[in-house]
Coordinates of C-alpha atoms in Angstrom, one line a residue:
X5 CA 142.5 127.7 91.9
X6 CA 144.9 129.2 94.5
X7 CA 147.2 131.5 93.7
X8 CA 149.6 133.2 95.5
X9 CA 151.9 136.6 93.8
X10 CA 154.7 137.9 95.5
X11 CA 156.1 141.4 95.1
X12 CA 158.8 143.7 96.2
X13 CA 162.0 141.8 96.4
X14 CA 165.3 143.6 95.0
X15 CA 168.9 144.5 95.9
X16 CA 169.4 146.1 98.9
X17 CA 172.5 147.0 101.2
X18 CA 173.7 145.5 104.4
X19 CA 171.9 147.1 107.1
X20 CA 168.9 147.9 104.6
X21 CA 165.2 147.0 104.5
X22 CA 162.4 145.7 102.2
X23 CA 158.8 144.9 102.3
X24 CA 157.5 141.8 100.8
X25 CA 153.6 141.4 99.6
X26 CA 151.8 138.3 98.9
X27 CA 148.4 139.1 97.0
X28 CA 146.1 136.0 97.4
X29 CA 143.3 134.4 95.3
X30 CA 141.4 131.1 95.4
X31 CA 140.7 130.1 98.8
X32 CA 139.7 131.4 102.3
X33 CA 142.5 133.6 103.3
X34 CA 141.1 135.1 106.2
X35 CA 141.1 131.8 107.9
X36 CA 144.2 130.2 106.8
X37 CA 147.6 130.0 108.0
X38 CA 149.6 132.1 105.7
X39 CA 153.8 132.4 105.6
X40 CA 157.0 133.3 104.1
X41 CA 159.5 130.6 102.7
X42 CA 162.7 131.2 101.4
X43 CA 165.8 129.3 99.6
X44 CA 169.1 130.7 99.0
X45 CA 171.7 129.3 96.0
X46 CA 172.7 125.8 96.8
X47 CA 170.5 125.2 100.0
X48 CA 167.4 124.1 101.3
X49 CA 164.1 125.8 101.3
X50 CA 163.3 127.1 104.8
X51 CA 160.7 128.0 107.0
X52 CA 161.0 131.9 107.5
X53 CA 157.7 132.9 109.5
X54 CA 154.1 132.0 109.7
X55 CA 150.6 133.7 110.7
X56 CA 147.6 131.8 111.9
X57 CA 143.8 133.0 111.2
X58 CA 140.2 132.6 112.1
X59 CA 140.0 129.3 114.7
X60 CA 143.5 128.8 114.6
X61 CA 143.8 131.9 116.5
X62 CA 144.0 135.3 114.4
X63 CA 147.6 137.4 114.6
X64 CA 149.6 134.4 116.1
X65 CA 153.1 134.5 114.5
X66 CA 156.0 132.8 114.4
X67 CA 159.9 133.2 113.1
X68 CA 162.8 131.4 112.7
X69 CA 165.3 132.0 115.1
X70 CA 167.8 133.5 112.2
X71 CA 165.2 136.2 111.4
X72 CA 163.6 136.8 114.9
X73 CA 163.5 140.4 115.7
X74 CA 164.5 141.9 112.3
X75 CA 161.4 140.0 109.7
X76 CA 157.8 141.0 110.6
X77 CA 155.1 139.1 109.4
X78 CA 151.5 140.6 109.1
X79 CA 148.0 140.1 106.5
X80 CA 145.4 142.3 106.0
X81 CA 142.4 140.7 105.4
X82 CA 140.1 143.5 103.3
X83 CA 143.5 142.7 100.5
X84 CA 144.0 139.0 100.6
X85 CA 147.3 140.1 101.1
X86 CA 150.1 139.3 103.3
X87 CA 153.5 140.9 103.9
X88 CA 156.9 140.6 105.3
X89 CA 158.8 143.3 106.3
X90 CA 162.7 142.7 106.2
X91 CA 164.8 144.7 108.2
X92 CA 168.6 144.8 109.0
X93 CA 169.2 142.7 106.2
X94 CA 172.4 140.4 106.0
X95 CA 174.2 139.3 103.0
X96 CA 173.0 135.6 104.2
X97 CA 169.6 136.5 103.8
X98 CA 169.7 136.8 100.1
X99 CA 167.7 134.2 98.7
X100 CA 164.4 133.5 96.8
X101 CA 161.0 134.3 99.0
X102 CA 158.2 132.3 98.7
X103 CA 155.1 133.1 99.7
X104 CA 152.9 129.7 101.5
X105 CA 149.3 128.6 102.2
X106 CA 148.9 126.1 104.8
X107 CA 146.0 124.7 106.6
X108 CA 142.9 124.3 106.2
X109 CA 143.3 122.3 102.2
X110 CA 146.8 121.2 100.6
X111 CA 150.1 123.6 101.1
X112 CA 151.0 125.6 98.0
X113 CA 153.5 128.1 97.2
X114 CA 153.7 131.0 94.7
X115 CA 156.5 131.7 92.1
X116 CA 159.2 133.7 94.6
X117 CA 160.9 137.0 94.5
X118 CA 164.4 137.3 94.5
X119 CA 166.2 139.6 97.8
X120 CA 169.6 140.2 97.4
X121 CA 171.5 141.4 100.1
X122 CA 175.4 143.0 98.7
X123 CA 177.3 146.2 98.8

């Protein structure tokens, strides 16, 4: 069974930073696409950042252009694990973050950890 277990969220100030961990179980990590999804109070779930593996092309990442050049996405493969790093956090960036498992097999999601961003 996949499972997916995130880990670190909190309150942080403006201007802060946090680091996000993912520790997966049940599947092939080292050649999956993993990610970071997030939904804040009232709005949609979104696509935060992604990182291919194995044939898809190890290390390849990707952000959404809200996050691009603050959130760092990177796995280490000996841990099944995968992390984002959050840096210069907004107040608009508090929401729930999810961590996802795409390709190869069906998407899932794990339970969220909450970041909120307020002085």
């Amino acid at each position: 069974q996949v499972q997916l277990v995130e880990s670190g969220g909190g309150l942080v100030q403006p201007g802060g930073s946090l680091r996000l961990s993912c520790a997966a179980s049940g599947f092939l990590f080292r050649l999956s696409v993993m990610g970071w999804y997030r939904q804040a109070p009232g709005k949609q779930r979104e696509l935060v950042a992604t990182i291919t593996g194995g044939i898809t092309g190890g290390g390849l990442t990707n952000y959404a252009d809200s996050v691009k050049g603050r959130f760092t996405i990177s796995g280490d493969n000996a841990k099944n694990t995968v992390y984002l790093q959050l840096n210069s956090l907004k107040p608009e960036d508090t929401a729930v973050y999810y961590c996802y498992k795409g390709p190869p097999g069906s998407p899932y999601w794990g339970q969220g950890t909450q970041v909120t961003v307020s002085s």
